[in-house]
């Protein structure tokens, strides 16, 4: 297989269905020649993820709930046994309990805050810890954030501060792992209608506002996110680390 990711081994976490940002990235990685391990959250998700894993000929397909340490360890053990190394990983997951996500941020429960931080932020730090020994020749850790971590976006609520913490984690991980040639970056796509997005109140309004206000007046597509992700995990981006990479038709430069 030829392509800028030929010979590379990558882990993709976050495919729920064919609308997932992780799926747009997995397709781009596969087309560029990477071999991929993919995960699914539970039995229900397996129904959707398994046929997609076949399309990209993934040799490793494992169940993973990031709250389960044993499943995290089993995944990295399987990667080590199959490949003996890992070149890149994509972390494209997020969760916040509905009640906390749709309420006022000021009313956030401790349980809801901790669960959202654990799944959406801490898991990325844990992935970095588990991937480091497998990235002997360097590698790339990529996560997914949103502009609501930087500026206040209506209805994004609890997920805003969680994404701020994730973006801070990208910078601290990048600083610590730089000398090992392990790069750490975040993609920041504009709004895309996915299962996770459907949990955000008035998401259609957010989509329309982003389209109207962005310089390009375009709706964001997962294949465009995948194209940027493919570049970031490739050796072409060998000097890119600690960055937030917007795929938002320019929305982030517009004030007011
Ligand atoms: P999605 O629903 O397709 O993907 C979310 C994934 O998170 C699912 O695969 C789900 O199984 C996984 N997940 C949730 N809890 C988990 C757990 N405990 N363990 C393992 N996996 C778990 O939605 P998406 O929009 O593709 O979301 C992917 C990422 O992109 C998220 O971090 C999201 O915040 C981010 N993002 C989304 C948008 C958007 O508008 N859709 C914009 C910017 C950033």
PDB file of C-alpha atoms and ligand atoms in Angstrom:
ATOM      1  CA  UNK A   1       0.000   0.000   0.000  1.00  0.00           C
ATOM      2  CA  UNK A   2       1.402   3.414  -0.907  1.00  0.00           C
ATOM      3  CA  UNK A   3       0.480   6.722   0.681  1.00  0.00           C
ATOM      4  CA  UNK A   4       1.842   9.132   3.274  1.00  0.00           C
ATOM      5  CA  UNK A   5       0.917   6.723   6.094  1.00  0.00           C
ATOM      6  CA  UNK A   6       2.264   3.550   4.463  1.00  0.00           C
ATOM      7  CA  UNK A   7       3.721   1.227   7.106  1.00  0.00           C
ATOM      8  CA  UNK A   8       2.220   3.227   9.994  1.00  0.00           C
ATOM      9  CA  UNK A   9       0.124   1.626  12.732  1.00  0.00           C
ATOM     10  CA  UNK A  10      -2.618   3.737  14.283  1.00  0.00           C
ATOM     11  CA  UNK A  11      -5.304   3.477  16.956  1.00  0.00           C
ATOM     12  CA  UNK A  12      -8.675   5.147  16.372  1.00  0.00           C
ATOM     13  CA  UNK A  13     -11.014   5.597  19.346  1.00  0.00           C
ATOM     14  CA  UNK A  14     -14.427   7.189  18.871  1.00  0.00           C
ATOM     15  CA  UNK A  15     -16.219   5.569  15.950  1.00  0.00           C
ATOM     16  CA  UNK A  16     -19.920   5.289  16.809  1.00  0.00           C
ATOM     17  CA  UNK A  17     -21.261   5.208  13.249  1.00  0.00           C
ATOM     18  CA  UNK A  18     -20.556   6.513   9.729  1.00  0.00           C
ATOM     19  CA  UNK A  19     -21.269  10.102  10.844  1.00  0.00           C
ATOM     20  CA  UNK A  20     -18.537  10.083  13.517  1.00  0.00           C
ATOM     21  CA  UNK A  21     -15.552  12.410  13.167  1.00  0.00           C
ATOM     22  CA  UNK A  22     -13.411   9.361  14.050  1.00  0.00           C
ATOM     23  CA  UNK A  23     -14.831   7.543  11.008  1.00  0.00           C
ATOM     24  CA  UNK A  24     -13.919  10.421   8.664  1.00  0.00           C
ATOM     25  CA  UNK A  25     -10.375  10.238  10.075  1.00  0.00           C
ATOM     26  CA  UNK A  26     -10.160   6.420   9.985  1.00  0.00           C
ATOM     27  CA  UNK A  27     -11.098   6.398   6.293  1.00  0.00           C
ATOM     28  CA  UNK A  28      -8.448   9.025   5.505  1.00  0.00           C
ATOM     29  CA  UNK A  29      -5.785   7.121   7.497  1.00  0.00           C
ATOM     30  CA  UNK A  30      -6.673   3.863   5.731  1.00  0.00           C
ATOM     31  CA  UNK A  31      -6.644   5.453   2.282  1.00  0.00           C
ATOM     32  CA  UNK A  32      -3.158   6.813   3.034  1.00  0.00           C
ATOM     33  CA  UNK A  33      -1.875   3.311   3.793  1.00  0.00           C
ATOM     34  CA  UNK A  34      -2.071   3.052   7.607  1.00  0.00           C
ATOM     35  CA  UNK A  35      -3.051  -0.145   9.378  1.00  0.00           C
ATOM     36  CA  UNK A  36      -5.607   0.579  12.099  1.00  0.00           C
ATOM     37  CA  UNK A  37      -6.879  -0.700  15.432  1.00  0.00           C
ATOM     38  CA  UNK A  38     -10.404   0.484  16.239  1.00  0.00           C
ATOM     39  CA  UNK A  39     -12.581   0.293  19.323  1.00  0.00           C
ATOM     40  CA  UNK A  40     -16.306   0.259  20.037  1.00  0.00           C
ATOM     41  CA  UNK A  41     -18.005   1.327  23.257  1.00  0.00           C
ATOM     42  CA  UNK A  42     -20.459  -1.534  23.885  1.00  0.00           C
ATOM     43  CA  UNK A  43     -22.571  -4.270  22.235  1.00  0.00           C
ATOM     44  CA  UNK A  44     -24.939  -1.705  20.734  1.00  0.00           C
ATOM     45  CA  UNK A  45     -22.071   0.211  19.131  1.00  0.00           C
ATOM     46  CA  UNK A  46     -20.526  -3.033  17.845  1.00  0.00           C
ATOM     47  CA  UNK A  47     -23.445  -3.431  15.406  1.00  0.00           C
ATOM     48  CA  UNK A  48     -22.428  -0.178  13.683  1.00  0.00           C
ATOM     49  CA  UNK A  49     -18.671  -0.256  14.176  1.00  0.00           C
ATOM     50  CA  UNK A  50     -17.967  -3.838  13.089  1.00  0.00           C
ATOM     51  CA  UNK A  51     -19.034  -3.381   9.420  1.00  0.00           C
ATOM     52  CA  UNK A  52     -17.029  -0.138   9.269  1.00  0.00           C
ATOM     53  CA  UNK A  53     -13.957  -1.890  10.697  1.00  0.00           C
ATOM     54  CA  UNK A  54     -14.274  -4.421   7.844  1.00  0.00           C
ATOM     55  CA  UNK A  55     -14.287  -1.614   5.271  1.00  0.00           C
ATOM     56  CA  UNK A  56     -10.909  -0.405   6.530  1.00  0.00           C
ATOM     57  CA  UNK A  57      -9.588  -3.950   7.103  1.00  0.00           C
ATOM     58  CA  UNK A  58      -8.741  -3.249  10.749  1.00  0.00           C
ATOM     59  CA  UNK A  59      -6.806  -6.189  12.235  1.00  0.00           C
ATOM     60  CA  UNK A  60      -7.644  -5.147  15.819  1.00  0.00           C
ATOM     61  CA  UNK A  61     -11.250  -4.418  16.826  1.00  0.00           C
ATOM     62  CA  UNK A  62     -11.755  -4.250  20.585  1.00  0.00           C
ATOM     63  CA  UNK A  63     -14.387  -3.146  23.049  1.00  0.00           C
ATOM     64  CA  UNK A  64     -13.337  -0.093  25.050  1.00  0.00           C
ATOM     65  CA  UNK A  65     -15.030   1.968  27.689  1.00  0.00           C
ATOM     66  CA  UNK A  66     -12.280   4.373  28.796  1.00  0.00           C
ATOM     67  CA  UNK A  67     -13.593   4.275  32.373  1.00  0.00           C
ATOM     68  CA  UNK A  68     -12.447   0.636  32.554  1.00  0.00           C
ATOM     69  CA  UNK A  69      -8.699   0.413  33.297  1.00  0.00           C
ATOM     70  CA  UNK A  70      -8.638  -3.304  32.466  1.00  0.00           C
ATOM     71  CA  UNK A  71     -10.046  -2.637  28.973  1.00  0.00           C
ATOM     72  CA  UNK A  72      -7.497   0.141  28.411  1.00  0.00           C
ATOM     73  CA  UNK A  73      -4.662  -2.214  29.358  1.00  0.00           C
ATOM     74  CA  UNK A  74      -6.051  -5.072  27.244  1.00  0.00           C
ATOM     75  CA  UNK A  75      -6.186  -2.760  24.218  1.00  0.00           C
ATOM     76  CA  UNK A  76      -2.550  -1.677  24.499  1.00  0.00           C
ATOM     77  CA  UNK A  77      -1.470  -5.276  25.239  1.00  0.00           C
ATOM     78  CA  UNK A  78      -3.211  -6.362  22.016  1.00  0.00           C
ATOM     79  CA  UNK A  79      -1.489  -3.581  20.054  1.00  0.00           C
ATOM     80  CA  UNK A  80       1.900  -4.559  21.462  1.00  0.00           C
ATOM     81  CA  UNK A  81       1.295  -8.241  20.663  1.00  0.00           C
ATOM     82  CA  UNK A  82       0.131  -7.522  17.091  1.00  0.00           C
ATOM     83  CA  UNK A  83       2.476  -4.706  16.069  1.00  0.00           C
ATOM     84  CA  UNK A  84       5.101  -4.237  18.820  1.00  0.00           C
ATOM     85  CA  UNK A  85       4.732  -0.488  18.277  1.00  0.00           C
ATOM     86  CA  UNK A  86       2.229   2.322  17.706  1.00  0.00           C
ATOM     87  CA  UNK A  87       2.798   5.314  15.413  1.00  0.00           C
ATOM     88  CA  UNK A  88      -0.275   7.415  16.140  1.00  0.00           C
ATOM     89  CA  UNK A  89      -3.584   7.510  17.909  1.00  0.00           C
ATOM     90  CA  UNK A  90      -6.768   9.501  17.484  1.00  0.00           C
ATOM     91  CA  UNK A  91      -8.899  10.228  20.554  1.00  0.00           C
ATOM     92  CA  UNK A  92     -12.309  11.420  19.334  1.00  0.00           C
ATOM     93  CA  UNK A  93     -14.615  10.838  22.282  1.00  0.00           C
ATOM     94  CA  UNK A  94     -16.589  12.997  24.653  1.00  0.00           C
ATOM     95  CA  UNK A  95     -19.386  12.537  27.125  1.00  0.00           C
ATOM     96  CA  UNK A  96     -21.303  14.582  29.705  1.00  0.00           C
ATOM     97  CA  UNK A  97     -24.467  13.481  31.520  1.00  0.00           C
ATOM     98  CA  UNK A  98     -27.508  15.011  29.799  1.00  0.00           C
ATOM     99  CA  UNK A  99     -28.787  16.795  32.910  1.00  0.00           C
ATOM    100  CA  UNK A 100     -25.468  18.572  33.438  1.00  0.00           C
ATOM    101  CA  UNK A 101     -24.887  19.249  29.758  1.00  0.00           C
ATOM    102  CA  UNK A 102     -28.286  20.865  29.231  1.00  0.00           C
ATOM    103  CA  UNK A 103     -28.442  22.744  32.525  1.00  0.00           C
ATOM    104  CA  UNK A 104     -26.595  25.918  33.545  1.00  0.00           C
ATOM    105  CA  UNK A 105     -22.863  25.434  34.055  1.00  0.00           C
ATOM    106  CA  UNK A 106     -23.163  27.010  37.503  1.00  0.00           C
ATOM    107  CA  UNK A 107     -25.425  24.119  38.563  1.00  0.00           C
ATOM    108  CA  UNK A 108     -23.070  21.321  37.426  1.00  0.00           C
ATOM    109  CA  UNK A 109     -23.057  18.321  39.766  1.00  0.00           C
ATOM    110  CA  UNK A 110     -19.763  16.971  41.088  1.00  0.00           C
ATOM    111  CA  UNK A 111     -20.560  13.511  39.710  1.00  0.00           C
ATOM    112  CA  UNK A 112     -21.394  14.929  36.269  1.00  0.00           C
ATOM    113  CA  UNK A 113     -18.293  17.115  36.187  1.00  0.00           C
ATOM    114  CA  UNK A 114     -16.003  14.244  37.154  1.00  0.00           C
ATOM    115  CA  UNK A 115     -17.573  11.860  34.640  1.00  0.00           C
ATOM    116  CA  UNK A 116     -17.308  14.388  31.799  1.00  0.00           C
ATOM    117  CA  UNK A 117     -13.669  15.138  32.697  1.00  0.00           C
ATOM    118  CA  UNK A 118     -12.796  11.465  33.102  1.00  0.00           C
ATOM    119  CA  UNK A 119     -14.178  10.348  29.731  1.00  0.00           C
ATOM    120  CA  UNK A 120     -13.490  13.451  27.648  1.00  0.00           C
ATOM    121  CA  UNK A 121     -10.143  14.627  29.066  1.00  0.00           C
ATOM    122  CA  UNK A 122      -8.393  12.271  31.487  1.00  0.00           C
ATOM    123  CA  UNK A 123      -8.691   9.364  29.029  1.00  0.00           C
ATOM    124  CA  UNK A 124      -6.436  11.266  26.608  1.00  0.00           C
ATOM    125  CA  UNK A 125      -3.777  11.681  29.297  1.00  0.00           C
ATOM    126  CA  UNK A 126      -4.041   7.951  30.068  1.00  0.00           C
ATOM    127  CA  UNK A 127      -3.736   7.116  26.368  1.00  0.00           C
ATOM    128  CA  UNK A 128      -0.544   9.173  26.214  1.00  0.00           C
ATOM    129  CA  UNK A 129       0.823   7.262  29.215  1.00  0.00           C
ATOM    130  CA  UNK A 130       0.017   3.875  27.658  1.00  0.00           C
ATOM    131  CA  UNK A 131       1.177   4.822  24.155  1.00  0.00           C
ATOM    132  CA  UNK A 132       4.532   6.335  25.188  1.00  0.00           C
ATOM    133  CA  UNK A 133       6.394   3.007  25.577  1.00  0.00           C
ATOM    134  CA  UNK A 134       5.043   1.821  22.199  1.00  0.00           C
ATOM    135  CA  UNK A 135       6.153   4.994  20.411  1.00  0.00           C
ATOM    136  CA  UNK A 136       9.819   4.078  20.502  1.00  0.00           C
ATOM    137  CA  UNK A 137      10.586   5.924  17.254  1.00  0.00           C
ATOM    138  CA  UNK A 138       8.298   8.827  18.072  1.00  0.00           C
ATOM    139  CA  UNK A 139       4.646   9.210  17.209  1.00  0.00           C
ATOM    140  CA  UNK A 140       1.605  11.453  17.222  1.00  0.00           C
ATOM    141  CA  UNK A 141      -1.252  11.739  19.705  1.00  0.00           C
ATOM    142  CA  UNK A 142      -4.266  13.547  18.304  1.00  0.00           C
ATOM    143  CA  UNK A 143      -7.444  14.559  20.119  1.00  0.00           C
ATOM    144  CA  UNK A 144     -10.577  16.499  19.178  1.00  0.00           C
ATOM    145  CA  UNK A 145     -11.650  19.730  20.776  1.00  0.00           C
ATOM    146  CA  UNK A 146     -14.119  22.502  20.017  1.00  0.00           C
ATOM    147  CA  UNK A 147     -13.998  26.317  19.992  1.00  0.00           C
ATOM    148  CA  UNK A 148     -16.323  26.262  23.034  1.00  0.00           C
ATOM    149  CA  UNK A 149     -13.216  25.388  25.075  1.00  0.00           C
ATOM    150  CA  UNK A 150     -11.769  28.766  24.158  1.00  0.00           C
ATOM    151  CA  UNK A 151     -14.781  31.097  23.992  1.00  0.00           C
ATOM    152  CA  UNK A 152     -18.224  30.853  25.542  1.00  0.00           C
ATOM    153  CA  UNK A 153     -20.638  29.208  23.094  1.00  0.00           C
ATOM    154  CA  UNK A 154     -24.366  29.121  23.983  1.00  0.00           C
ATOM    155  CA  UNK A 155     -25.599  25.659  25.105  1.00  0.00           C
ATOM    156  CA  UNK A 156     -22.083  24.147  25.160  1.00  0.00           C
ATOM    157  CA  UNK A 157     -22.097  24.491  28.974  1.00  0.00           C
ATOM    158  CA  UNK A 158     -20.073  21.942  30.927  1.00  0.00           C
ATOM    159  CA  UNK A 159     -18.254  20.721  27.800  1.00  0.00           C
ATOM    160  CA  UNK A 160     -16.584  24.146  27.405  1.00  0.00           C
ATOM    161  CA  UNK A 161     -14.414  23.936  30.554  1.00  0.00           C
ATOM    162  CA  UNK A 162     -13.815  20.231  29.840  1.00  0.00           C
ATOM    163  CA  UNK A 163     -12.431  21.086  26.385  1.00  0.00           C
ATOM    164  CA  UNK A 164     -10.323  23.891  27.956  1.00  0.00           C
ATOM    165  CA  UNK A 165      -8.735  21.256  30.201  1.00  0.00           C
ATOM    166  CA  UNK A 166      -8.212  18.977  27.207  1.00  0.00           C
ATOM    167  CA  UNK A 167      -6.469  21.769  25.269  1.00  0.00           C
ATOM    168  CA  UNK A 168      -4.253  22.515  28.289  1.00  0.00           C
ATOM    169  CA  UNK A 169      -3.424  18.817  28.493  1.00  0.00           C
ATOM    170  CA  UNK A 170      -2.360  18.861  24.827  1.00  0.00           C
ATOM    171  CA  UNK A 171       0.159  21.616  25.593  1.00  0.00           C
ATOM    172  CA  UNK A 172       1.584  19.972  28.731  1.00  0.00           C
ATOM    173  CA  UNK A 173       1.828  16.534  27.092  1.00  0.00           C
ATOM    174  CA  UNK A 174       3.468  18.073  24.021  1.00  0.00           C
ATOM    175  CA  UNK A 175       6.047  19.806  26.222  1.00  0.00           C
ATOM    176  CA  UNK A 176       6.866  16.643  28.176  1.00  0.00           C
ATOM    177  CA  UNK A 177       7.006  14.252  25.225  1.00  0.00           C
ATOM    178  CA  UNK A 178       8.672  16.518  22.661  1.00  0.00           C
ATOM    179  CA  UNK A 179      12.194  15.199  23.213  1.00  0.00           C
ATOM    180  CA  UNK A 180      10.914  11.667  22.591  1.00  0.00           C
ATOM    181  CA  UNK A 181       9.629  12.882  19.252  1.00  0.00           C
ATOM    182  CA  UNK A 182       6.043  12.228  20.331  1.00  0.00           C
ATOM    183  CA  UNK A 183       3.884  15.031  19.005  1.00  0.00           C
ATOM    184  CA  UNK A 184       0.571  16.012  20.619  1.00  0.00           C
ATOM    185  CA  UNK A 185      -2.098  18.033  18.827  1.00  0.00           C
ATOM    186  CA  UNK A 186      -5.831  18.689  18.798  1.00  0.00           C
ATOM    187  CA  UNK A 187      -8.186  19.038  15.877  1.00  0.00           C
ATOM    188  CA  UNK A 188     -10.852  21.683  16.390  1.00  0.00           C
ATOM    189  CA  UNK A 189     -13.658  21.109  13.905  1.00  0.00           C
ATOM    190  CA  UNK A 190     -16.612  23.433  13.540  1.00  0.00           C
ATOM    191  CA  UNK A 191     -20.059  21.985  14.324  1.00  0.00           C
ATOM    192  CA  UNK A 192     -20.967  18.699  12.603  1.00  0.00           C
ATOM    193  CA  UNK A 193     -24.207  16.773  13.173  1.00  0.00           C
ATOM    194  CA  UNK A 194     -23.145  13.562  14.942  1.00  0.00           C
ATOM    195  CA  UNK A 195     -24.624  11.457  17.724  1.00  0.00           C
ATOM    196  CA  UNK A 196     -22.626  13.346  20.396  1.00  0.00           C
ATOM    197  CA  UNK A 197     -23.649  16.698  18.886  1.00  0.00           C
ATOM    198  CA  UNK A 198     -27.330  15.761  19.061  1.00  0.00           C
ATOM    199  CA  UNK A 199     -27.027  15.904  22.880  1.00  0.00           C
ATOM    200  CA  UNK A 200     -26.330  19.659  22.732  1.00  0.00           C
ATOM    201  CA  UNK A 201     -29.472  21.791  22.921  1.00  0.00           C
ATOM    202  CA  UNK A 202     -30.307  23.888  19.820  1.00  0.00           C
ATOM    203  CA  UNK A 203     -27.443  22.288  17.876  1.00  0.00           C
ATOM    204  CA  UNK A 204     -29.119  23.091  14.548  1.00  0.00           C
ATOM    205  CA  UNK A 205     -28.920  26.801  15.420  1.00  0.00           C
ATOM    206  CA  UNK A 206     -25.212  26.413  16.166  1.00  0.00           C
ATOM    207  CA  UNK A 207     -24.688  24.733  12.798  1.00  0.00           C
ATOM    208  CA  UNK A 208     -26.532  27.473  10.952  1.00  0.00           C
ATOM    209  CA  UNK A 209     -24.755  30.280  12.845  1.00  0.00           C
ATOM    210  CA  UNK A 210     -21.359  28.736  12.090  1.00  0.00           C
ATOM    211  CA  UNK A 211     -22.227  28.468   8.410  1.00  0.00           C
ATOM    212  CA  UNK A 212     -23.459  32.072   8.255  1.00  0.00           C
ATOM    213  CA  UNK A 213     -20.592  33.631  10.230  1.00  0.00           C
ATOM    214  CA  UNK A 214     -17.612  31.630   8.972  1.00  0.00           C
ATOM    215  CA  UNK A 215     -15.600  33.336   6.215  1.00  0.00           C
ATOM    216  CA  UNK A 216     -16.205  30.417   3.865  1.00  0.00           C
ATOM    217  CA  UNK A 217     -19.938  30.014   4.726  1.00  0.00           C
ATOM    218  CA  UNK A 218     -19.530  26.257   4.601  1.00  0.00           C
ATOM    219  CA  UNK A 219     -20.774  23.361   6.738  1.00  0.00           C
ATOM    220  CA  UNK A 220     -17.923  21.211   8.069  1.00  0.00           C
ATOM    221  CA  UNK A 221     -17.588  17.659   6.729  1.00  0.00           C
ATOM    222  CA  UNK A 222     -15.895  14.693   8.356  1.00  0.00           C
ATOM    223  CA  UNK A 223     -13.818  13.930   5.243  1.00  0.00           C
ATOM    224  CA  UNK A 224     -12.265  17.435   5.522  1.00  0.00           C
ATOM    225  CA  UNK A 225     -11.456  16.785   9.193  1.00  0.00           C
ATOM    226  CA  UNK A 226      -9.978  13.432   8.128  1.00  0.00           C
ATOM    227  CA  UNK A 227      -7.734  15.099   5.551  1.00  0.00           C
ATOM    228  CA  UNK A 228      -6.231  17.416   8.176  1.00  0.00           C
ATOM    229  CA  UNK A 229      -5.903  14.539  10.665  1.00  0.00           C
ATOM    230  CA  UNK A 230      -4.070  12.463   8.046  1.00  0.00           C
ATOM    231  CA  UNK A 231      -1.556  15.282   7.574  1.00  0.00           C
ATOM    232  CA  UNK A 232      -1.084  15.822  11.318  1.00  0.00           C
ATOM    233  CA  UNK A 233      -0.282  12.172  12.075  1.00  0.00           C
ATOM    234  CA  UNK A 234       2.060  11.893   9.081  1.00  0.00           C
ATOM    235  CA  UNK A 235       5.784  12.684   8.988  1.00  0.00           C
ATOM    236  CA  UNK A 236       4.907  15.731   6.872  1.00  0.00           C
ATOM    237  CA  UNK A 237       3.835  17.378  10.152  1.00  0.00           C
ATOM    238  CA  UNK A 238       7.018  16.334  11.981  1.00  0.00           C
ATOM    239  CA  UNK A 239       7.526  19.825  13.458  1.00  0.00           C
ATOM    240  CA  UNK A 240       3.897  20.413  14.456  1.00  0.00           C
ATOM    241  CA  UNK A 241       3.166  19.839  18.135  1.00  0.00           C
ATOM    242  CA  UNK A 242       1.098  21.430  20.896  1.00  0.00           C
ATOM    243  CA  UNK A 243      -1.218  22.988  18.348  1.00  0.00           C
ATOM    244  CA  UNK A 244      -4.976  23.411  18.041  1.00  0.00           C
ATOM    245  CA  UNK A 245      -5.782  22.766  14.382  1.00  0.00           C
ATOM    246  CA  UNK A 246      -9.035  24.393  13.295  1.00  0.00           C
ATOM    247  CA  UNK A 247     -11.178  22.840  10.580  1.00  0.00           C
ATOM    248  CA  UNK A 248     -14.001  25.346  10.851  1.00  0.00           C
ATOM    249  CA  UNK A 249     -14.163  27.294   7.582  1.00  0.00           C
ATOM    250  CA  UNK A 250     -12.390  30.118   9.457  1.00  0.00           C
ATOM    251  CA  UNK A 251     -15.059  30.648  12.137  1.00  0.00           C
ATOM    252  CA  UNK A 252     -12.461  31.085  14.918  1.00  0.00           C
ATOM    253  CA  UNK A 253     -11.107  34.345  13.462  1.00  0.00           C
ATOM    254  CA  UNK A 254     -14.477  36.104  13.517  1.00  0.00           C
ATOM    255  CA  UNK A 255     -15.158  38.273  16.555  1.00  0.00           C
ATOM    256  CA  UNK A 256     -18.430  39.590  17.982  1.00  0.00           C
TER     257      UNK A 256
HETATM  258  P1  LIG B   1     -19.817  10.681  18.013  1.00  0.00           P
HETATM  259  O1  LIG B   1     -21.057  10.493  18.832  1.00  0.00           O
HETATM  260  O2  LIG B   1     -19.818  10.090  16.656  1.00  0.00           O
HETATM  261  O3  LIG B   1     -18.538  10.165  18.785  1.00  0.00           O
HETATM  262  C1  LIG B   1     -18.419  10.244  20.182  1.00  0.00           C
HETATM  263  C2  LIG B   1     -17.746   8.963  20.621  1.00  0.00           C
HETATM  264  O4  LIG B   1     -17.459   8.987  22.027  1.00  0.00           O
HETATM  265  C3  LIG B   1     -18.619   7.728  20.360  1.00  0.00           C
HETATM  266  O5  LIG B   1     -17.924   6.806  19.535  1.00  0.00           O
HETATM  267  C4  LIG B   1     -18.793   7.140  21.762  1.00  0.00           C
HETATM  268  O6  LIG B   1     -18.835   5.724  21.770  1.00  0.00           O
HETATM  269  C5  LIG B   1     -17.528   7.639  22.451  1.00  0.00           C
HETATM  270  N1  LIG B   1     -17.583   7.512  23.902  1.00  0.00           N
HETATM  271  C6  LIG B   1     -18.436   8.133  24.762  1.00  0.00           C
HETATM  272  N2  LIG B   1     -18.207   7.685  26.016  1.00  0.00           N
HETATM  273  C7  LIG B   1     -17.175   6.785  25.926  1.00  0.00           C
HETATM  274  C8  LIG B   1     -16.483   5.963  26.880  1.00  0.00           C
HETATM  275  N3  LIG B   1     -16.810   5.980  28.186  1.00  0.00           N
HETATM  276  N4  LIG B   1     -15.491   5.169  26.439  1.00  0.00           N
HETATM  277  C9  LIG B   1     -15.149   5.127  25.125  1.00  0.00           C
HETATM  278  N5  LIG B   1     -15.786   5.863  24.173  1.00  0.00           N
HETATM  279  C10 LIG B   1     -16.788   6.672  24.598  1.00  0.00           C
HETATM  280  O7  LIG B   1     -19.588  12.264  17.961  1.00  0.00           O
HETATM  281  P2  LIG B   1     -18.424  13.179  17.346  1.00  0.00           P
HETATM  282  O8  LIG B   1     -19.047  14.488  17.140  1.00  0.00           O
HETATM  283  O9  LIG B   1     -17.760  12.490  16.215  1.00  0.00           O
HETATM  284  O10 LIG B   1     -17.430  13.334  18.574  1.00  0.00           O
HETATM  285  C11 LIG B   1     -16.054  13.032  18.508  1.00  0.00           C
HETATM  286  C12 LIG B   1     -15.239  14.115  19.210  1.00  0.00           C
HETATM  287  O11 LIG B   1     -15.274  15.294  18.405  1.00  0.00           O
HETATM  288  C13 LIG B   1     -15.722  14.531  20.595  1.00  0.00           C
HETATM  289  O12 LIG B   1     -14.600  14.772  21.429  1.00  0.00           O
HETATM  290  C14 LIG B   1     -16.433  15.839  20.316  1.00  0.00           C
HETATM  291  O13 LIG B   1     -16.464  16.682  21.450  1.00  0.00           O
HETATM  292  C15 LIG B   1     -15.534  16.398  19.246  1.00  0.00           C
HETATM  293  N6  LIG B   1     -16.096  17.481  18.443  1.00  0.00           N
HETATM  294  C16 LIG B   1     -17.295  17.351  17.849  1.00  0.00           C
HETATM  295  C17 LIG B   1     -17.811  18.394  17.095  1.00  0.00           C
HETATM  296  C18 LIG B   1     -19.164  18.276  16.449  1.00  0.00           C
HETATM  297  O14 LIG B   1     -19.743  19.313  16.116  1.00  0.00           O
HETATM  298  N7  LIG B   1     -19.695  17.093  16.216  1.00  0.00           N
HETATM  299  C19 LIG B   1     -17.083  19.571  16.954  1.00  0.00           C
HETATM  300  C20 LIG B   1     -15.843  19.691  17.551  1.00  0.00           C
HETATM  301  C21 LIG B   1     -15.354  18.636  18.308  1.00  0.00           C
END
